[in-house]
Amino acid sequence: MSKEIILTGITTTGTPHLGNYAGAIRPAIEASKDENARPFYFLADYHALIKCHEPERVKQSSLEIAATWLALGLDTSNAVFYRQSDVPEIMELCWMLSCVTAKGLMNRSHAYKASVAENEEAEGNDPDKGITMGLFSYPVLMAADILMFNANKVPVGKDQIQHIEMARDIANRFNHIYTEHFAIPEAVVEENAATILGLDGRKMSKSYNNTIPLFETEKKFKKLINKIKTNSLEPGEAKDSENCTLFGIYKAFANESEVDEIRGLYAEGIAWGEMKKILFEKINTEIAPARERYQALMDAPEHIEQELLKGAEKARKISAPFMQKLRESVGISAITKGR
Ligand code: TRP
Protein backbone atom coordinates (compact mmCIF):
# COMPACT_ATOMS: atom_id res chain seq x y z
CA MET A 1 0.00 0.00 0.00
CA SER A 2 1.36 3.41 -0.83
CA LYS A 3 1.88 5.75 2.07
CA GLU A 4 -0.42 8.61 2.79
CA ILE A 5 1.22 11.93 2.04
CA ILE A 6 1.02 14.54 4.76
CA LEU A 7 2.37 17.98 3.90
CA THR A 8 2.69 21.24 5.74
CA GLY A 9 4.74 24.43 5.49
CA ILE A 10 6.11 26.83 8.06
CA THR A 11 6.53 30.46 7.05
CA THR A 12 10.01 31.68 7.91
CA THR A 13 9.34 35.00 9.56
CA GLY A 14 9.77 34.36 13.27
CA THR A 15 11.30 32.40 16.12
CA PRO A 16 9.46 29.21 17.14
CA HIS A 17 7.56 29.72 20.41
CA LEU A 18 5.74 27.54 22.93
CA GLY A 19 2.44 27.99 21.09
CA ASN A 20 3.93 26.77 17.79
CA TYR A 21 5.49 23.86 19.63
CA ALA A 22 2.40 22.57 21.42
CA GLY A 23 -0.02 23.36 18.60
CA ALA A 24 1.88 22.28 15.51
CA ILE A 25 5.49 21.18 15.85
CA ARG A 26 5.09 18.50 18.51
CA PRO A 27 2.19 16.74 16.71
CA ALA A 28 3.98 16.98 13.36
CA ILE A 29 7.11 15.38 14.77
CA GLU A 30 5.03 12.60 16.29
CA ALA A 31 3.44 12.04 12.88
CA SER A 32 6.88 11.82 11.27
CA LYS A 33 7.40 8.56 13.13
CA ASP A 34 4.29 6.91 11.66
CA GLU A 35 5.42 4.36 9.12
CA ASN A 36 2.16 4.45 7.23
CA ALA A 37 2.59 8.11 6.41
CA ARG A 38 5.12 10.01 4.36
CA PRO A 39 5.41 13.55 5.72
CA PHE A 40 6.64 16.49 3.69
CA TYR A 41 7.58 19.40 5.95
CA PHE A 42 9.11 22.51 4.48
CA LEU A 43 10.33 26.00 5.24
CA ALA A 44 8.01 28.28 3.29
CA ASP A 45 10.60 30.95 2.58
CA TYR A 46 8.90 32.31 -0.53
CA HIS A 47 5.78 32.78 1.60
CA ALA A 48 7.90 34.76 4.06
CA LEU A 49 8.57 37.41 1.40
CA ILE A 50 4.87 38.22 1.27
CA LYS A 51 4.91 39.79 4.70
CA CYS A 52 8.56 40.35 5.51
CA HIS A 53 11.03 42.46 3.56
CA GLU A 54 13.88 42.03 6.03
CA PRO A 55 16.38 39.60 4.47
CA GLU A 56 18.28 38.96 7.71
CA ARG A 57 15.10 38.07 9.52
CA VAL A 58 13.96 35.61 6.84
CA LYS A 59 17.36 33.94 6.89
CA GLN A 60 17.66 33.81 10.68
CA SER A 61 14.14 32.44 10.95
CA SER A 62 14.90 29.67 8.43
CA LEU A 63 17.89 28.69 10.52
CA GLU A 64 15.98 28.74 13.81
CA ILE A 65 13.01 26.81 12.48
CA ALA A 66 15.17 24.12 10.87
CA ALA A 67 17.29 23.80 14.03
CA THR A 68 14.13 23.52 16.13
CA TRP A 69 12.59 20.72 14.11
CA LEU A 70 15.83 18.77 13.97
CA ALA A 71 16.57 19.27 17.67
CA LEU A 72 13.13 17.96 18.54
CA GLY A 73 13.87 14.72 16.76
CA LEU A 74 12.18 15.00 13.39
CA ASP A 75 12.77 11.66 11.68
CA THR A 76 14.33 12.76 8.40
CA SER A 77 14.75 9.20 7.22
CA ASN A 78 10.96 9.08 6.80
CA ALA A 79 10.02 12.75 6.52
CA VAL A 80 11.13 14.89 3.60
CA PHE A 81 12.34 18.12 5.20
CA TYR A 82 13.27 20.88 2.75
CA ARG A 83 13.32 24.54 1.91
CA GLN A 84 10.65 25.62 -0.57
CA SER A 85 13.16 27.74 -2.51
CA ASP A 86 15.39 24.70 -3.09
CA VAL A 87 12.65 23.12 -5.18
CA PRO A 88 12.29 25.43 -8.20
CA GLU A 89 9.53 23.28 -9.72
CA ILE A 90 7.18 24.69 -7.08
CA MET A 91 7.51 28.20 -8.50
CA GLU A 92 7.05 26.87 -12.00
CA LEU A 93 3.92 25.05 -10.97
CA CYS A 94 2.72 28.20 -9.27
CA TRP A 95 2.65 29.93 -12.66
CA MET A 96 0.87 27.05 -14.37
CA LEU A 97 -1.76 27.10 -11.65
CA SER A 98 -2.07 30.88 -11.80
CA CYS A 99 -3.08 30.51 -15.42
CA VAL A 100 -6.10 28.36 -14.54
CA THR A 101 -7.09 30.14 -11.33
CA ALA A 102 -10.01 32.52 -11.52
CA LYS A 103 -9.26 35.98 -10.20
CA GLY A 104 -12.70 35.92 -8.64
CA LEU A 105 -11.65 32.96 -6.49
CA MET A 106 -8.69 34.93 -5.14
CA ASN A 107 -10.94 37.95 -4.48
CA ARG A 108 -12.69 35.81 -1.87
CA SER A 109 -9.56 35.03 0.13
CA HIS A 110 -10.01 36.01 3.80
CA ALA A 111 -6.45 37.28 4.17
CA TYR A 112 -6.79 39.58 1.17
CA LYS A 113 -10.30 40.69 2.09
CA ALA A 114 -9.21 41.58 5.61
CA SER A 115 -6.48 43.86 4.24
CA VAL A 116 -8.94 45.55 1.87
CA ALA A 117 -11.47 46.03 4.66
CA GLU A 118 -8.80 47.57 6.87
CA ASN A 119 -7.84 49.97 4.09
CA GLU A 120 -11.42 50.99 3.49
CA GLU A 121 -11.81 51.93 7.12
CA ALA A 122 -8.58 53.89 7.18
CA GLU A 123 -8.12 57.46 6.06
CA GLY A 124 -7.84 58.05 2.33
CA ASN A 125 -9.56 54.68 1.81
CA ASP A 126 -7.53 53.38 -1.11
CA PRO A 127 -8.60 49.71 -1.01
CA ASP A 128 -5.33 48.53 -2.60
CA LYS A 129 -2.97 50.30 -0.22
CA GLY A 130 -0.01 48.06 0.67
CA ILE A 131 -1.51 45.04 -1.05
CA THR A 132 1.04 43.29 -3.24
CA MET A 133 0.45 40.70 -5.94
CA GLY A 134 2.24 38.30 -3.58
CA LEU A 135 -0.46 38.71 -0.95
CA PHE A 136 -3.21 38.52 -3.54
CA SER A 137 -2.00 35.30 -5.14
CA TYR A 138 -0.65 33.68 -1.99
CA PRO A 139 -3.26 30.89 -2.12
CA VAL A 140 -1.93 29.86 -5.55
CA LEU A 141 1.59 29.45 -4.20
CA MET A 142 0.18 27.43 -1.35
CA ALA A 143 -1.72 25.25 -3.83
CA ALA A 144 1.53 24.69 -5.74
CA ASP A 145 3.27 23.59 -2.51
CA ILE A 146 0.55 21.05 -1.90
CA LEU A 147 -0.14 19.77 -5.42
CA MET A 148 3.54 19.44 -6.35
CA PHE A 149 3.73 16.40 -4.07
CA ASN A 150 0.14 15.21 -4.43
CA ALA A 151 -0.45 15.62 -0.72
CA ASN A 152 -3.47 13.81 0.68
CA LYS A 153 -3.60 15.44 4.10
CA VAL A 154 -2.59 18.98 5.01
CA PRO A 155 -2.43 19.73 8.76
CA VAL A 156 -3.18 23.43 9.28
CA GLY A 157 -4.70 25.89 11.70
CA LYS A 158 -8.34 26.95 11.25
CA ASP A 159 -7.30 30.17 9.51
CA GLN A 160 -5.86 28.12 6.65
CA ILE A 161 -8.86 25.94 5.83
CA GLN A 162 -10.03 28.28 3.09
CA HIS A 163 -6.65 28.04 1.40
CA ILE A 164 -6.89 24.27 1.25
CA GLU A 165 -10.35 24.57 -0.28
CA MET A 166 -8.90 26.88 -2.89
CA ALA A 167 -6.13 24.35 -3.58
CA ARG A 168 -8.85 21.75 -4.18
CA ASP A 169 -10.68 24.06 -6.58
CA ILE A 170 -7.48 24.84 -8.45
CA ALA A 171 -6.52 21.15 -8.65
CA ASN A 172 -9.93 20.23 -10.04
CA ARG A 173 -9.74 22.99 -12.61
CA PHE A 174 -6.30 21.89 -13.79
CA ASN A 175 -7.32 18.22 -13.85
CA HIS A 176 -10.42 19.13 -15.86
CA ILE A 177 -8.42 20.97 -18.51
CA TYR A 178 -5.29 18.81 -18.72
CA THR A 179 -6.48 15.41 -17.38
CA GLU A 180 -6.04 13.98 -13.90
CA HIS A 181 -2.65 15.02 -12.62
CA PHE A 182 -3.35 16.04 -9.06
CA ALA A 183 -4.68 14.32 -5.96
CA ILE A 184 -7.32 16.39 -4.21
CA PRO A 185 -5.94 17.42 -0.80
CA GLU A 186 -7.82 17.53 2.47
CA ALA A 187 -7.29 19.91 5.38
CA VAL A 188 -6.67 18.29 8.74
CA VAL A 189 -7.55 20.57 11.62
CA GLU A 190 -6.68 19.02 14.94
CA GLU A 191 -9.69 20.07 17.00
CA ASN A 192 -8.02 19.43 20.31
CA ALA A 193 -4.64 20.82 19.34
CA ALA A 194 -3.38 22.92 22.19
CA THR A 195 -3.77 26.66 21.76
CA ILE A 196 -1.72 28.51 24.24
CA LEU A 197 -2.11 32.04 25.54
CA GLY A 198 0.82 34.43 25.72
CA LEU A 199 2.41 36.70 28.35
CA ASP A 200 -0.51 39.15 28.26
CA GLY A 201 -3.29 36.54 28.23
CA ARG A 202 -4.13 36.93 24.52
CA LYS A 203 -3.43 34.08 22.08
CA MET A 204 0.33 33.50 21.89
CA SER A 205 1.36 35.01 18.58
CA LYS A 206 4.28 36.87 17.13
CA SER A 207 1.89 39.58 15.94
CA TYR A 208 0.96 40.35 19.58
CA ASN A 209 4.56 40.30 20.70
CA ASN A 210 3.60 38.17 23.69
CA THR A 211 5.43 34.94 22.93
CA ILE A 212 7.71 32.72 24.94
CA PRO A 213 10.42 31.47 22.57
CA LEU A 214 10.80 27.71 22.81
CA PHE A 215 14.57 27.59 23.13
CA GLU A 216 15.62 30.53 25.27
CA THR A 217 18.36 29.80 27.81
CA GLU A 218 16.91 28.16 30.89
CA LYS A 219 17.36 31.36 32.88
CA LYS A 220 15.56 33.56 30.37
CA PHE A 221 12.88 30.96 29.95
CA LYS A 222 12.19 31.00 33.68
CA LYS A 223 12.08 34.79 33.67
CA LEU A 224 9.49 34.80 30.91
CA ILE A 225 7.30 32.26 32.68
CA ASN A 226 7.43 34.57 35.71
CA LYS A 227 6.25 37.44 33.52
CA ILE A 228 2.99 35.75 32.51
CA LYS A 229 0.13 37.96 33.64
CA THR A 230 -2.11 36.71 36.45
CA ASN A 231 -4.77 38.38 38.58
CA SER A 232 -3.97 39.78 42.01
CA LEU A 233 -5.49 37.06 44.20
CA GLU A 234 -3.38 36.35 47.27
CA PRO A 235 -1.98 32.97 48.34
CA GLY A 236 -4.72 31.07 50.14
CA GLU A 237 -7.54 32.58 48.07
CA ALA A 238 -9.32 30.05 45.82
CA LYS A 239 -8.48 30.54 42.13
CA ASP A 240 -10.29 29.74 38.90
CA SER A 241 -8.24 27.29 36.85
CA GLU A 242 -10.39 27.38 33.74
CA ASN A 243 -9.64 30.93 32.68
CA CYS A 244 -6.04 30.98 33.73
CA THR A 245 -3.17 31.39 31.26
CA LEU A 246 -0.78 29.40 33.47
CA PHE A 247 -3.21 26.53 33.83
CA GLY A 248 -3.91 26.48 30.09
CA ILE A 249 -0.24 26.15 29.31
CA TYR A 250 0.23 23.52 32.01
CA LYS A 251 -2.55 21.46 30.43
CA ALA A 252 -0.65 21.29 27.15
CA PHE A 253 2.29 19.63 28.89
CA ALA A 254 0.77 17.39 31.55
CA ASN A 255 -1.30 14.21 31.70
CA GLU A 256 -4.83 14.07 33.05
CA SER A 257 -4.03 13.11 36.63
CA GLU A 258 -1.40 15.83 36.90
CA VAL A 259 -3.93 18.34 35.59
CA ASP A 260 -6.50 17.17 38.17
CA GLU A 261 -3.99 17.59 40.93
CA ILE A 262 -3.21 21.18 39.92
CA ARG A 263 -6.92 21.94 39.62
CA GLY A 264 -7.19 20.90 43.27
CA LEU A 265 -4.32 23.19 44.22
CA TYR A 266 -6.10 26.11 42.52
CA ALA A 267 -9.20 25.47 44.63
CA GLU A 268 -7.00 25.44 47.71
CA GLY A 269 -5.49 28.79 46.77
CA ILE A 270 -2.02 28.00 45.43
CA ALA A 271 0.21 31.11 45.24
CA TRP A 272 0.93 32.39 41.73
CA GLY A 273 4.66 32.22 42.38
CA GLU A 274 4.34 28.57 43.31
CA MET A 275 2.27 27.77 40.21
CA LYS A 276 4.82 29.48 38.00
CA LYS A 277 7.53 27.33 39.52
CA ILE A 278 5.55 24.16 38.84
CA LEU A 279 4.88 25.27 35.28
CA PHE A 280 8.51 26.07 34.62
CA GLU A 281 9.64 22.69 35.94
CA LYS A 282 7.06 20.83 33.91
CA ILE A 283 7.96 22.41 30.56
CA ASN A 284 11.65 22.53 31.25
CA THR A 285 11.80 18.80 31.91
CA GLU A 286 10.20 18.16 28.52
CA ILE A 287 12.31 20.51 26.45
CA ALA A 288 15.71 20.65 28.20
CA PRO A 289 17.34 17.82 26.22
CA ALA A 290 16.15 19.33 22.92
CA ARG A 291 17.40 22.75 24.04
CA GLU A 292 20.91 21.33 24.25
CA ARG A 293 20.67 19.77 20.82
CA TYR A 294 19.30 23.08 19.50
CA GLN A 295 22.29 24.98 20.82
CA ALA A 296 24.66 22.45 19.27
CA LEU A 297 22.88 22.73 15.91
CA MET A 298 22.87 26.52 16.00
CA ASP A 299 26.62 26.34 16.54
CA ALA A 300 26.98 24.08 13.49
CA PRO A 301 24.69 25.60 10.84
CA GLU A 302 26.51 23.66 8.11
CA HIS A 303 24.95 20.49 9.50
CA ILE A 304 21.49 22.03 9.19
CA GLU A 305 22.26 23.15 5.65
CA GLN A 306 23.31 19.60 4.78
CA GLU A 307 20.04 18.20 6.09
CA LEU A 308 18.02 20.71 4.09
CA LEU A 309 19.94 19.98 0.90
CA LYS A 310 19.43 16.26 1.41
CA GLY A 311 15.73 16.92 1.85
CA ALA A 312 15.60 19.03 -1.29
CA GLU A 313 17.28 16.28 -3.25
CA LYS A 314 14.63 13.81 -2.12
CA ALA A 315 11.89 16.27 -2.97
CA ARG A 316 13.28 16.99 -6.42
CA LYS A 317 13.40 13.30 -7.27
CA ILE A 318 9.63 13.64 -7.27
CA SER A 319 9.09 17.20 -8.44
CA ALA A 320 11.47 17.21 -11.42
CA PRO A 321 9.98 14.28 -13.36
CA PHE A 322 6.47 15.35 -12.37
CA MET A 323 7.14 18.83 -13.73
CA GLN A 324 8.37 17.32 -16.97
CA LYS A 325 5.05 15.54 -17.32
CA LEU A 326 3.11 18.68 -16.49
CA ARG A 327 5.06 20.73 -19.00
CA GLU A 328 4.25 18.25 -21.70
CA SER A 329 0.63 18.15 -20.83
CA VAL A 330 0.26 21.95 -21.12
CA GLY A 331 2.15 21.99 -24.43
CA ILE A 332 5.57 23.15 -23.30
CA SER A 333 8.22 20.69 -24.45
CA ALA A 334 10.54 20.00 -27.34
CA ILE A 335 8.52 20.67 -30.49
CA THR A 336 9.77 17.47 -32.04
CA LYS A 337 8.37 15.39 -29.25
CA GLY A 338 5.26 13.27 -29.81
CA ARG A 339 4.96 14.24 -33.47
N1 TRP B 1 0.40 29.66 4.78
C1 TRP B 1 0.72 28.71 5.81
C2 TRP B 1 0.64 29.44 7.17
O1 TRP B 1 0.75 30.65 7.22
C3 TRP B 1 2.09 28.13 5.63
C4 TRP B 1 2.12 27.32 4.37
C5 TRP B 1 2.70 27.66 3.19
C6 TRP B 1 1.51 26.05 4.18
N2 TRP B 1 2.50 26.68 2.27
C7 TRP B 1 1.78 25.69 2.83
C8 TRP B 1 0.76 25.20 5.00
C9 TRP B 1 1.29 24.49 2.31
C10 TRP B 1 0.29 24.00 4.47
C11 TRP B 1 0.55 23.66 3.12
O2 TRP B 1 0.47 28.78 8.17
XYZ file of C-alpha atoms and ligand atoms in Angstrom:
354
model
C 0.000 0.000 0.000
C 1.358 3.408 -0.831
C 1.880 5.754 2.071
C -0.420 8.607 2.789
C 1.224 11.930 2.037
C 1.022 14.544 4.755
C 2.369 17.978 3.904
C 2.693 21.241 5.739
C 4.738 24.430 5.494
C 6.114 26.833 8.062
C 6.525 30.457 7.047
C 10.013 31.678 7.915
C 9.343 35.002 9.559
C 9.766 34.360 13.272
C 11.296 32.398 16.122
C 9.461 29.214 17.141
C 7.562 29.716 20.410
C 5.736 27.543 22.925
C 2.442 27.987 21.086
C 3.930 26.774 17.791
C 5.485 23.864 19.626
C 2.403 22.570 21.418
C -0.022 23.363 18.596
C 1.875 22.282 15.505
C 5.492 21.177 15.846
C 5.092 18.497 18.512
C 2.191 16.736 16.711
C 3.983 16.984 13.358
C 7.107 15.383 14.766
C 5.027 12.603 16.293
C 3.439 12.039 12.881
C 6.876 11.822 11.269
C 7.399 8.556 13.130
C 4.286 6.911 11.659
C 5.418 4.358 9.118
C 2.155 4.451 7.232
C 2.593 8.107 6.406
C 5.122 10.012 4.359
C 5.409 13.547 5.722
C 6.644 16.493 3.690
C 7.575 19.404 5.954
C 9.115 22.505 4.476
C 10.326 25.998 5.237
C 8.005 28.280 3.290
C 10.600 30.946 2.577
C 8.897 32.311 -0.533
C 5.783 32.779 1.598
C 7.897 34.758 4.064
C 8.571 37.408 1.396
C 4.866 38.216 1.270
C 4.910 39.793 4.700
C 8.558 40.350 5.505
C 11.028 42.462 3.560
C 13.881 42.034 6.033
C 16.384 39.599 4.474
C 18.279 38.956 7.706
C 15.104 38.066 9.517
C 13.963 35.613 6.835
C 17.359 33.939 6.893
C 17.657 33.813 10.677
C 14.136 32.440 10.947
C 14.898 29.665 8.430
C 17.895 28.687 10.519
C 15.985 28.738 13.809
C 13.012 26.811 12.482
C 15.167 24.124 10.867
C 17.291 23.797 14.029
C 14.134 23.521 16.126
C 12.589 20.719 14.105
C 15.833 18.766 13.970
C 16.573 19.273 17.672
C 13.126 17.960 18.536
C 13.867 14.721 16.763
C 12.184 14.999 13.387
C 12.767 11.661 11.677
C 14.331 12.763 8.398
C 14.748 9.197 7.215
C 10.963 9.075 6.803
C 10.018 12.748 6.516
C 11.131 14.891 3.596
C 12.338 18.122 5.198
C 13.270 20.880 2.753
C 13.320 24.543 1.914
C 10.651 25.621 -0.573
C 13.158 27.739 -2.508
C 15.391 24.697 -3.087
C 12.645 23.121 -5.182
C 12.289 25.428 -8.202
C 9.528 23.276 -9.722
C 7.178 24.693 -7.077
C 7.506 28.202 -8.504
C 7.049 26.868 -12.005
C 3.919 25.048 -10.971
C 2.724 28.203 -9.269
C 2.648 29.934 -12.664
C 0.869 27.051 -14.366
C -1.756 27.096 -11.655
C -2.073 30.883 -11.797
C -3.085 30.508 -15.423
C -6.099 28.358 -14.544
C -7.086 30.136 -11.327
C -10.008 32.517 -11.524
C -9.256 35.983 -10.199
C -12.700 35.916 -8.641
C -11.655 32.962 -6.487
C -8.690 34.933 -5.141
C -10.936 37.949 -4.478
C -12.691 35.813 -1.873
C -9.559 35.033 0.132
C -10.011 36.013 3.799
C -6.453 37.282 4.173
C -6.785 39.575 1.168
C -10.303 40.694 2.088
C -9.207 41.580 5.614
C -6.482 43.856 4.236
C -8.943 45.546 1.870
C -11.465 46.033 4.664
C -8.797 47.574 6.873
C -7.841 49.967 4.086
C -11.422 50.988 3.488
C -11.812 51.934 7.123
C -8.581 53.888 7.176
C -8.124 57.457 6.058
C -7.842 58.049 2.325
C -9.557 54.676 1.808
C -7.533 53.376 -1.110
C -8.598 49.714 -1.007
C -5.333 48.534 -2.604
C -2.973 50.299 -0.220
C -0.013 48.063 0.668
C -1.507 45.038 -1.054
C 1.039 43.290 -3.240
C 0.453 40.699 -5.937
C 2.238 38.300 -3.581
C -0.456 38.710 -0.954
C -3.210 38.518 -3.542
C -2.002 35.299 -5.142
C -0.646 33.681 -1.988
C -3.259 30.888 -2.120
C -1.929 29.865 -5.555
C 1.592 29.446 -4.199
C 0.177 27.425 -1.351
C -1.722 25.254 -3.834
C 1.531 24.686 -5.741
C 3.275 23.587 -2.510
C 0.550 21.052 -1.903
C -0.139 19.769 -5.420
C 3.537 19.435 -6.354
C 3.731 16.400 -4.072
C 0.145 15.212 -4.431
C -0.448 15.622 -0.723
C -3.472 13.810 0.680
C -3.602 15.444 4.103
C -2.594 18.981 5.012
C -2.432 19.729 8.761
C -3.179 23.425 9.280
C -4.702 25.894 11.701
C -8.342 26.952 11.246
C -7.295 30.170 9.513
C -5.863 28.123 6.646
C -8.864 25.936 5.830
C -10.025 28.282 3.093
C -6.645 28.038 1.395
C -6.891 24.267 1.246
C -10.353 24.573 -0.278
C -8.898 26.879 -2.889
C -6.133 24.348 -3.583
C -8.851 21.746 -4.177
C -10.679 24.061 -6.584
C -7.484 24.838 -8.453
C -6.520 21.146 -8.652
C -9.929 20.232 -10.040
C -9.737 22.986 -12.613
C -6.299 21.888 -13.786
C -7.324 18.222 -13.846
C -10.418 19.127 -15.860
C -8.421 20.972 -18.511
C -5.293 18.808 -18.716
C -6.477 15.413 -17.384
C -6.043 13.983 -13.904
C -2.654 15.022 -12.620
C -3.348 16.038 -9.058
C -4.675 14.320 -5.963
C -7.321 16.394 -4.208
C -5.940 17.415 -0.797
C -7.821 17.533 2.475
C -7.288 19.912 5.377
C -6.668 18.293 8.743
C -7.548 20.565 11.625
C -6.678 19.018 14.944
C -9.694 20.068 16.999
C -8.019 19.431 20.313
C -4.639 20.816 19.335
C -3.375 22.920 22.190
C -3.773 26.656 21.764
C -1.722 28.511 24.239
C -2.109 32.042 25.543
C 0.823 34.432 25.722
C 2.405 36.696 28.347
C -0.511 39.154 28.258
C -3.294 36.540 28.226
C -4.127 36.925 24.519
C -3.433 34.085 22.078
C 0.326 33.504 21.891
C 1.358 35.006 18.581
C 4.281 36.870 17.133
C 1.886 39.579 15.942
C 0.956 40.347 19.576
C 4.557 40.298 20.704
C 3.599 38.169 23.688
C 5.425 34.939 22.926
C 7.708 32.716 24.938
C 10.422 31.466 22.575
C 10.802 27.710 22.809
C 14.571 27.594 23.134
C 15.624 30.527 25.267
C 18.357 29.803 27.814
C 16.909 28.160 30.886
C 17.362 31.361 32.881
C 15.563 33.564 30.371
C 12.877 30.961 29.951
C 12.188 30.996 33.683
C 12.082 34.789 33.671
C 9.485 34.799 30.908
C 7.302 32.260 32.682
C 7.430 34.567 35.708
C 6.252 37.440 33.516
C 2.987 35.749 32.512
C 0.132 37.955 33.636
C -2.115 36.707 36.450
C -4.771 38.377 38.579
C -3.966 39.783 42.014
C -5.486 37.057 44.198
C -3.378 36.349 47.272
C -1.983 32.968 48.340
C -4.722 31.069 50.144
C -7.544 32.582 48.070
C -9.316 30.050 45.821
C -8.482 30.536 42.134
C -10.289 29.738 38.901
C -8.242 27.286 36.850
C -10.387 27.375 33.735
C -9.636 30.930 32.677
C -6.037 30.979 33.731
C -3.169 31.386 31.258
C -0.783 29.398 33.467
C -3.206 26.528 33.834
C -3.913 26.480 30.094
C -0.239 26.148 29.307
C 0.230 23.516 32.008
C -2.554 21.456 30.426
C -0.646 21.292 27.148
C 2.290 19.629 28.890
C 0.774 17.386 31.545
C -1.304 14.210 31.705
C -4.830 14.073 33.055
C -4.031 13.108 36.627
C -1.403 15.834 36.896
C -3.929 18.337 35.593
C -6.505 17.172 38.166
C -3.989 17.593 40.933
C -3.213 21.177 39.918
C -6.917 21.943 39.619
C -7.191 20.897 43.271
C -4.322 23.192 44.225
C -6.099 26.113 42.522
C -9.200 25.474 44.630
C -7.002 25.440 47.713
C -5.492 28.786 46.765
C -2.019 27.995 45.428
C 0.210 31.106 45.243
C 0.930 32.388 41.732
C 4.660 32.216 42.378
C 4.344 28.567 43.306
C 2.273 27.774 40.213
C 4.825 29.476 37.998
C 7.530 27.334 39.520
C 5.554 24.163 38.844
C 4.875 25.269 35.278
C 8.510 26.075 34.617
C 9.643 22.690 35.935
C 7.064 20.833 33.907
C 7.956 22.408 30.564
C 11.647 22.529 31.248
C 11.804 18.801 31.908
C 10.202 18.156 28.524
C 12.313 20.510 26.454
C 15.709 20.647 28.200
C 17.342 17.815 26.217
C 16.147 19.332 22.920
C 17.403 22.749 24.041
C 20.910 21.327 24.247
C 20.667 19.774 20.819
C 19.298 23.076 19.500
C 22.292 24.980 20.817
C 24.658 22.453 19.271
C 22.879 22.735 15.915
C 22.867 26.523 15.996
C 26.624 26.337 16.536
C 26.977 24.078 13.485
C 24.688 25.595 10.840
C 26.506 23.657 8.109
C 24.954 20.492 9.504
C 21.494 22.031 9.192
C 22.256 23.152 5.647
C 23.307 19.603 4.779
C 20.041 18.203 6.093
C 18.025 20.714 4.090
C 19.941 19.983 0.903
C 19.433 16.263 1.408
C 15.732 16.921 1.850
C 15.595 19.035 -1.291
C 17.284 16.277 -3.247
C 14.632 13.805 -2.116
C 11.892 16.272 -2.969
C 13.285 16.988 -6.424
C 13.399 13.300 -7.271
C 9.625 13.636 -7.266
C 9.091 17.198 -8.438
C 11.469 17.209 -11.419
C 9.980 14.276 -13.360
C 6.466 15.353 -12.371
C 7.145 18.832 -13.727
C 8.372 17.322 -16.973
C 5.045 15.536 -17.319
C 3.110 18.678 -16.491
C 5.057 20.733 -19.004
C 4.255 18.248 -21.704
C 0.629 18.154 -20.829
C 0.258 21.946 -21.121
C 2.147 21.991 -24.433
C 5.574 23.153 -23.297
C 8.217 20.685 -24.451
C 10.544 19.998 -27.344
C 8.516 20.674 -30.487
C 9.773 17.473 -32.037
C 8.367 15.391 -29.248
C 5.262 13.271 -29.810
C 4.960 14.244 -33.474
N 0.405 29.657 4.775
C 0.715 28.714 5.809
C 0.638 29.438 7.165
O 0.754 30.647 7.220
C 2.090 28.129 5.627
C 2.118 27.316 4.370
C 2.703 27.659 3.191
C 1.505 26.048 4.181
N 2.497 26.683 2.270
C 1.780 25.690 2.834
C 0.757 25.195 5.002
C 1.292 24.491 2.306
C 0.290 24.005 4.475
C 0.549 23.662 3.117
O 0.470 28.776 8.172
